mmCIF file of C-alpha atoms in Angstrom:
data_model
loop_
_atom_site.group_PDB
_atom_site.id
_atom_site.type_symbol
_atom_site.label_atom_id
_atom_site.label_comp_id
_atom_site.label_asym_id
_atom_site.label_seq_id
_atom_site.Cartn_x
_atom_site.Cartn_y
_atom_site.Cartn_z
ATOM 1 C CA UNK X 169 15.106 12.045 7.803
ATOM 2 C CA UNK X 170 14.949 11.358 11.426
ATOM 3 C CA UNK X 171 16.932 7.857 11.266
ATOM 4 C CA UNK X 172 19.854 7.536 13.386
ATOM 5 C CA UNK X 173 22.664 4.874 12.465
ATOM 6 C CA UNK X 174 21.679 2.619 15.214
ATOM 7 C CA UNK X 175 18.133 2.567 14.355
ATOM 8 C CA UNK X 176 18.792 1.702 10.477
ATOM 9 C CA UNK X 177 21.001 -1.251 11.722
ATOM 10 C CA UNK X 178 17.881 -2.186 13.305
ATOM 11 C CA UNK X 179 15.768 -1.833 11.157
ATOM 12 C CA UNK X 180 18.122 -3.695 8.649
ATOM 13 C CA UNK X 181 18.524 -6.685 11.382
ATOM 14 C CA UNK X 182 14.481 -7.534 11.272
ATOM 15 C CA UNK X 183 13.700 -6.466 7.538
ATOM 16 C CA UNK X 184 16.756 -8.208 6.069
ATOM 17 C CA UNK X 185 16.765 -12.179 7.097
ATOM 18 C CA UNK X 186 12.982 -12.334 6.202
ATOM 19 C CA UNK X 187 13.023 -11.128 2.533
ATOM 20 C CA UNK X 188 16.457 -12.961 2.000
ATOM 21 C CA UNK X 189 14.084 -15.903 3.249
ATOM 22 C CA UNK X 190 10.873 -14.857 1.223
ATOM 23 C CA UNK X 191 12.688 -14.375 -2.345
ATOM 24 C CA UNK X 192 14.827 -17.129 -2.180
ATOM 25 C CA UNK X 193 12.231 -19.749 -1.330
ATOM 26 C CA UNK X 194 10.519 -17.988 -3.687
ATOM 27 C CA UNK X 195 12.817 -18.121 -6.693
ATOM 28 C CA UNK X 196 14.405 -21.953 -5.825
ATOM 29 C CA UNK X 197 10.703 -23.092 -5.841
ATOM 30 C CA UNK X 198 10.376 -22.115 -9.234
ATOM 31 C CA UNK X 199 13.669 -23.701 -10.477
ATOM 32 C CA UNK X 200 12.993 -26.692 -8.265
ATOM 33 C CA UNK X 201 9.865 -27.610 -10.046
ATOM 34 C CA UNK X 202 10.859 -26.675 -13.670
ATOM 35 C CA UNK X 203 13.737 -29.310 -12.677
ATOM 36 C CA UNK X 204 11.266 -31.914 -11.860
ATOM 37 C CA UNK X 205 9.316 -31.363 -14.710
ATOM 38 C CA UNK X 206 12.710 -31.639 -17.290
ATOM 39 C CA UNK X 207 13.963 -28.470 -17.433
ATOM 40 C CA UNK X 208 17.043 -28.235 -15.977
ATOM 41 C CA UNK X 209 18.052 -24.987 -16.905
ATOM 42 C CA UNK X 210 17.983 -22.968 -13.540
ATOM 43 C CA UNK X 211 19.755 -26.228 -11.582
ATOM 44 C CA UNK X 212 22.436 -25.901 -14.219
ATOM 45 C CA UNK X 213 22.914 -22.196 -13.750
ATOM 46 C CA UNK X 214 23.093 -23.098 -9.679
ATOM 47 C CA UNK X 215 19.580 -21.086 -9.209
ATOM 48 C CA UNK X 216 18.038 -24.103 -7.823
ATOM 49 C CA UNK X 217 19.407 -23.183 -4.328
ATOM 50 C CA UNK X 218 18.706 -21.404 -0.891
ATOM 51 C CA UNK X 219 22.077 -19.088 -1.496
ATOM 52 C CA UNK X 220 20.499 -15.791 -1.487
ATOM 53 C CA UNK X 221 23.152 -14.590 -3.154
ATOM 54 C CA UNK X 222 22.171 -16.826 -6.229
ATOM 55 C CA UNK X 223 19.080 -14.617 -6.414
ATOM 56 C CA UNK X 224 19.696 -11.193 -4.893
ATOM 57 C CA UNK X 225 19.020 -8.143 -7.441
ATOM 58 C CA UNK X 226 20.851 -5.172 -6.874
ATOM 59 C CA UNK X 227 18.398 -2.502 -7.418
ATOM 60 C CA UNK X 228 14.748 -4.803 -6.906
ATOM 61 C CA UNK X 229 16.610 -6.619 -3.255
ATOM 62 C CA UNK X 230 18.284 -4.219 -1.901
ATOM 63 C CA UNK X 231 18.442 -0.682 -2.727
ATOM 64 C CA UNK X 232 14.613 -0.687 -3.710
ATOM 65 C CA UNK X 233 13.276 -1.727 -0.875
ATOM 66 C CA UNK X 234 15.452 0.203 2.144
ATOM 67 C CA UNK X 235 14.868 2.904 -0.050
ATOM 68 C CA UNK X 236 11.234 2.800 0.713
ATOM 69 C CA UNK X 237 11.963 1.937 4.419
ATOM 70 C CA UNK X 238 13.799 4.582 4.710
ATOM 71 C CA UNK X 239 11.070 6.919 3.136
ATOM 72 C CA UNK X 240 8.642 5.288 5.273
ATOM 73 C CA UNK X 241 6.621 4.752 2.273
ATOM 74 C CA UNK X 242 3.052 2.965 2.638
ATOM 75 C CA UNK X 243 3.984 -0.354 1.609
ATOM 76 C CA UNK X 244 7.045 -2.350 -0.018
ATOM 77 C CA UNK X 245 8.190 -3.054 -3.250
ATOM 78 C CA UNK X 246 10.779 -5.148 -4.556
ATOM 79 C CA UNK X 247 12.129 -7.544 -6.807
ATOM 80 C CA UNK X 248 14.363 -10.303 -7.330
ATOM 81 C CA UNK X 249 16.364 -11.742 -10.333
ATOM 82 C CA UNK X 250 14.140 -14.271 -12.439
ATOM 83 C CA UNK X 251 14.362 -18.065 -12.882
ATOM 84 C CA UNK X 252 15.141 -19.105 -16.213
ATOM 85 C CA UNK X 253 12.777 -21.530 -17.392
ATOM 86 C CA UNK X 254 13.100 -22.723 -21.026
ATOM 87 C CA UNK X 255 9.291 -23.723 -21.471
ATOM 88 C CA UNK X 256 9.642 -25.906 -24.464
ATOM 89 C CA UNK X 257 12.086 -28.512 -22.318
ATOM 90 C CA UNK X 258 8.889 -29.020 -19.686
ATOM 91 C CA UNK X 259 7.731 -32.420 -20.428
ATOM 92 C CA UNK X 260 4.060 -30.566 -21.019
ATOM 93 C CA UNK X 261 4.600 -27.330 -21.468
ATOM 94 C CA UNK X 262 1.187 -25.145 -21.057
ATOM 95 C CA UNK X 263 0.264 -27.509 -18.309
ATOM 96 C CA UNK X 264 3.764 -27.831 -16.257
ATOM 97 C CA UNK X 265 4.300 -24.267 -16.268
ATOM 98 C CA UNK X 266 1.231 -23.495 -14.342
ATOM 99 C CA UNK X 267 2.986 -25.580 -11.844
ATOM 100 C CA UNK X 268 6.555 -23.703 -11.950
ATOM 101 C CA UNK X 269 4.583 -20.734 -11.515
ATOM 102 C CA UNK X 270 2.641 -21.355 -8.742
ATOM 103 C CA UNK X 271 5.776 -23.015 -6.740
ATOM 104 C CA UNK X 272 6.638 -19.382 -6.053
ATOM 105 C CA UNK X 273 3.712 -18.369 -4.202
ATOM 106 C CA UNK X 274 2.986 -21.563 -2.590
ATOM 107 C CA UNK X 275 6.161 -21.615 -0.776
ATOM 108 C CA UNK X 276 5.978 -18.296 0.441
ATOM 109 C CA UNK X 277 2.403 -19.063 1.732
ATOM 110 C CA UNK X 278 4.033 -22.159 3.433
ATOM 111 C CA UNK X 279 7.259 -20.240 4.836
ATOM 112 C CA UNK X 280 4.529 -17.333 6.196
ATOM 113 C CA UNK X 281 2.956 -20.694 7.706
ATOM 114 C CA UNK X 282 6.308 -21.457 8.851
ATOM 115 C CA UNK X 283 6.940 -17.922 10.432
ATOM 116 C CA UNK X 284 4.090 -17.800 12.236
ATOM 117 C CA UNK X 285 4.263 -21.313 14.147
ATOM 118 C CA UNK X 286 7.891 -20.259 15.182
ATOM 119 C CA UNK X 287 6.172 -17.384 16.673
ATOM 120 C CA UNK X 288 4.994 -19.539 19.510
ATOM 121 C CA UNK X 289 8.155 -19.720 20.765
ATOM 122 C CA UNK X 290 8.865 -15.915 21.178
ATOM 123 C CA UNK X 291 7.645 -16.163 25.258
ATOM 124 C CA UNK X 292 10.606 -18.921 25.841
ATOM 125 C CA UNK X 293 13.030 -16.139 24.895
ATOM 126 C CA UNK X 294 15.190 -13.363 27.248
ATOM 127 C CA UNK X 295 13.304 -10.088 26.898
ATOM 128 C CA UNK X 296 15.450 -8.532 24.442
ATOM 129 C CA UNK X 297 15.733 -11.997 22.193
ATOM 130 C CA UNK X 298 12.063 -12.092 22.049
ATOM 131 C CA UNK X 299 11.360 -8.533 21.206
ATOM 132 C CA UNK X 300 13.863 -9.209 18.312
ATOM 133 C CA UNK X 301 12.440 -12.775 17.185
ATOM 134 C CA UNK X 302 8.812 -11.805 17.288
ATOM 135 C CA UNK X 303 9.139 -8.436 15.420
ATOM 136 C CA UNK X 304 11.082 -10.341 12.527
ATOM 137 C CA UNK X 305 8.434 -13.331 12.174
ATOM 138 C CA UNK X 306 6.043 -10.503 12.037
ATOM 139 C CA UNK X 307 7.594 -9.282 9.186
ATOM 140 C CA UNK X 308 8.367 -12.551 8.117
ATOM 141 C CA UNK X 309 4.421 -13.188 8.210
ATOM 142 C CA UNK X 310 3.663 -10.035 6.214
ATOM 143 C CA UNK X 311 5.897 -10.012 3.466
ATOM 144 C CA UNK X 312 5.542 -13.478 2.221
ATOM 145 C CA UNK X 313 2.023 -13.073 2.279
ATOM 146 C CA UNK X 314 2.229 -9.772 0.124
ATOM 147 C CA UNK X 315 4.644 -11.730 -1.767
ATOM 148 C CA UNK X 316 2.359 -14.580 -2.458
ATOM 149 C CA UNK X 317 -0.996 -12.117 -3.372
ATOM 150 C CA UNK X 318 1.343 -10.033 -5.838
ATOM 151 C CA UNK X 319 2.866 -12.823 -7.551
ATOM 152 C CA UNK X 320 -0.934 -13.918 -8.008
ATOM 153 C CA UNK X 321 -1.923 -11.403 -9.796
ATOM 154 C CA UNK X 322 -3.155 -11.792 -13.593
ATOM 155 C CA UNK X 323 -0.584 -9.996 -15.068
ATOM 156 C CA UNK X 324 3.253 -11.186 -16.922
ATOM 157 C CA UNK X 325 5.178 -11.667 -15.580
ATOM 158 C CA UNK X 326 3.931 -12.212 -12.477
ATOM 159 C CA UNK X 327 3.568 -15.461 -11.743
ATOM 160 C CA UNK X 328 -0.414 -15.060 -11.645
ATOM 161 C CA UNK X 329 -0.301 -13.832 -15.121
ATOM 162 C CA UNK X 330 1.770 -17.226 -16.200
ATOM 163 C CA UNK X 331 -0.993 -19.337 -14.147
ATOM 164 C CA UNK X 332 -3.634 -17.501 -16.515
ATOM 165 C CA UNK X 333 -2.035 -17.958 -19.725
ATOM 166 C CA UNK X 334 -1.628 -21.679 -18.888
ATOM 167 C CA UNK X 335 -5.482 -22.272 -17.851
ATOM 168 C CA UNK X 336 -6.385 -19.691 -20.349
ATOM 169 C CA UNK X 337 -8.135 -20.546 -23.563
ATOM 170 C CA UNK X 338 -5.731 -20.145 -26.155
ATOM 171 C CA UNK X 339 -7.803 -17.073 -27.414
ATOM 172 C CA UNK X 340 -7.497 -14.720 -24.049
ATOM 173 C CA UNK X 341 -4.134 -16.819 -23.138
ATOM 174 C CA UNK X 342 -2.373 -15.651 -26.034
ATOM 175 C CA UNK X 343 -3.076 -11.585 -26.071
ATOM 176 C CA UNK X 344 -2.330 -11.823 -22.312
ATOM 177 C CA UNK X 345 0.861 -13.099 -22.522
ATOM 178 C CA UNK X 346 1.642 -10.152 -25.156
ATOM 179 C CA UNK X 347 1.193 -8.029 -22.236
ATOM 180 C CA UNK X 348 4.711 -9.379 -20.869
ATOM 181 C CA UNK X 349 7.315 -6.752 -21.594
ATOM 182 C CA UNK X 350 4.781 -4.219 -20.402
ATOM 183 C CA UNK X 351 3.718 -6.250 -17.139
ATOM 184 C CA UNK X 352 6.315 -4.242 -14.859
ATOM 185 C CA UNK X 353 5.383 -0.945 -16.210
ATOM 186 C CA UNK X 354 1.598 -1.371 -15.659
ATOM 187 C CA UNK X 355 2.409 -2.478 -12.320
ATOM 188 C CA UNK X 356 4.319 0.301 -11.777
ATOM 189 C CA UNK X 357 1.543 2.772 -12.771
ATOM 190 C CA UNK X 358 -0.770 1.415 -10.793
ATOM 191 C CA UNK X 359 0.908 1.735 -7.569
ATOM 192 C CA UNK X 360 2.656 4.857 -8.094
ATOM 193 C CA UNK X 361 1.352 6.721 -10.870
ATOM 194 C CA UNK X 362 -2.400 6.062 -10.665
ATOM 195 C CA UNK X 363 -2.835 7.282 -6.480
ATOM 196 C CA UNK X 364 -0.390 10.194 -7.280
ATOM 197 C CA UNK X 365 -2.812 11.379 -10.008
ATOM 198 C CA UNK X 366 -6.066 10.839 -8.279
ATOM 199 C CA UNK X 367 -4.625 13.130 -4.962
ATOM 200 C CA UNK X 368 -3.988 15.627 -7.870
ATOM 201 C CA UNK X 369 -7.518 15.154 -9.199
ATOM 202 C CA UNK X 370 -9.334 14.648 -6.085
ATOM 203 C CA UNK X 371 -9.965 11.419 -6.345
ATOM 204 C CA UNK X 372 -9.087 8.162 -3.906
ATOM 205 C CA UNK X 373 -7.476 5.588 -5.742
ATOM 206 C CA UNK X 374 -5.295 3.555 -3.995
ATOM 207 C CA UNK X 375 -4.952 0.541 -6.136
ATOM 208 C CA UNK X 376 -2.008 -1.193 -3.571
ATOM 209 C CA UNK X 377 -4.994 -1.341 -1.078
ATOM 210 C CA UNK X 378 -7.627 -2.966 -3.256
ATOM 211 C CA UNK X 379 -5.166 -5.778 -4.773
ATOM 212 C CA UNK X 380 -2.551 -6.929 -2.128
ATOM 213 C CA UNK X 381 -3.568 -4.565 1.221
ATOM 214 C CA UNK X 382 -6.955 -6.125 1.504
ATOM 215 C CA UNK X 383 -6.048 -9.812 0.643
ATOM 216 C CA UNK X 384 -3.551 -9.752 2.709
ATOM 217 C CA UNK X 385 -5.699 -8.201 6.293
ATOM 218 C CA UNK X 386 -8.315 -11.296 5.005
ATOM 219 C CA UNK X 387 -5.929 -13.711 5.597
ATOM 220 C CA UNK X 388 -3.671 -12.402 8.432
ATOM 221 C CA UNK X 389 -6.261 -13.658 10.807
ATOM 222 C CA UNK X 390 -5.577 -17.212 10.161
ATOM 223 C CA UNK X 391 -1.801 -16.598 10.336
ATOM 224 C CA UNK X 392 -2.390 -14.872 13.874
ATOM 225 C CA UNK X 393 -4.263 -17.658 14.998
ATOM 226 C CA UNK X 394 -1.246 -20.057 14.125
ATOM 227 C CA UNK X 395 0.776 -17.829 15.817
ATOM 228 C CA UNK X 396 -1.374 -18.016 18.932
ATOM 229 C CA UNK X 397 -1.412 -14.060 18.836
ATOM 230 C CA UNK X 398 -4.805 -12.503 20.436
ATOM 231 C CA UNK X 399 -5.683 -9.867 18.071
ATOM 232 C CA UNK X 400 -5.166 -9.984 14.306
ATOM 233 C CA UNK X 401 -2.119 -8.555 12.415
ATOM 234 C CA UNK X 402 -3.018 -5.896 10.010
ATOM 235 C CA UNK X 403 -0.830 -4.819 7.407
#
């Protein structure tokens, strides 16, 4: 560990305000549109809100992630505490849900939008303000875009895997959504499990870079361009 205290606080400084940002968009958009759609659960429970404290984890927000910031490891991971949604008080159920699942990575595709804009106005800044500004919309950029592919994947209960059972026939939709209380674990494997046994075996399988890595390089050009930044970010 070659981290100095000043460093860390740093590091902490640009990391911190944009996944505060990315998780609580994230999580109000959810509760925000089950609201409009009748269920009122997560509004009741204050959830509907941009208080990060309202939806901090922990273990997934906090201690997760600067753990593997810390480790320098290849890419992050994190979580933070779910919405409730109580399905059967949507005024369509199969249908709305699709909605209050894809509110999550919508508005992390629009706050990554957002980020990048802002970036424009990194050159009005003092040296030192800039430096500061445009490495945290950079990272702003980044993780709600990795947010927003993850979420999209077709797996519970990720948000993609919600969007699937809903447009689903009920046939696939139904053994799919059994997969649920396993969803975390397979994740899990497959991004740490599955590239530490191929390195044992030999083999290359680096499953974090075929789902989110490559997504995300696709569509950081765009993002660069709104951020009137020469050369593409990569992640």
């Amino acid at each position: 560990m070659d981290f100095n205290l000043s460093e860390l606080a740093y590091i902490a400084s640009v990391w911190a305000l944009p996944v505060l940002l990315a998780i609580t968009l994230h999580e109000a958009a959810h509760g925000f549109i089950a609201w409009s759609y009748g269920d009122d659960t997560a509004y009741k429970l204050g959830r509907v809100t941009m208080n990060p404290l309202k939806h901090i984890h922990p273990i997934g927000t906090i201690l997760l992630p600067l753990a593997l910031i810390v480790l320098k490891a290849p890419f992050l991971f994190g979580y933070a505490k779910p919405v409730p949604v109580a399905t059967h008080r949507l005024r369509k159920p199969r249908r709305d849900m699709v909605y209050v699942a894809a509110a999550g990575p919508m508005a992390n595709l629009i706050l990554a939008a957002i980020s990048a804009l802002l970036y424009n106005l990194v050159p009005l800044l003092p040296d030192g303000a800039a430096l500061w500004l445009a490495q945290t919309l950079r990272i702003s950029i980044i993780v709600n875009l990795v947010l927003a592919v993850l979420n999209l994947l077709p797996l519970p209960p990720l948000d993609g895997g919600r969007i699937a059972v809903g447009i689903l026939p009920i046939s696939l939709a139904v053994p799919l959504a059994r997969l649920e209380r396993y969803g975390i674990f397979i994740l899990l494997g497959a991004f740490f499990l599955l590239p530490y046994l191929g390195r044992e075996l030999g083999l290359d399988i680096r499953v974090f870079d075929w789902l989110i890595r490559a997504p995300v390089n696709w569509m950081l050009p765009f993002f660069s361009g709104l951020a009137g930044l020469p050369e593409a970010m990569r992640l």
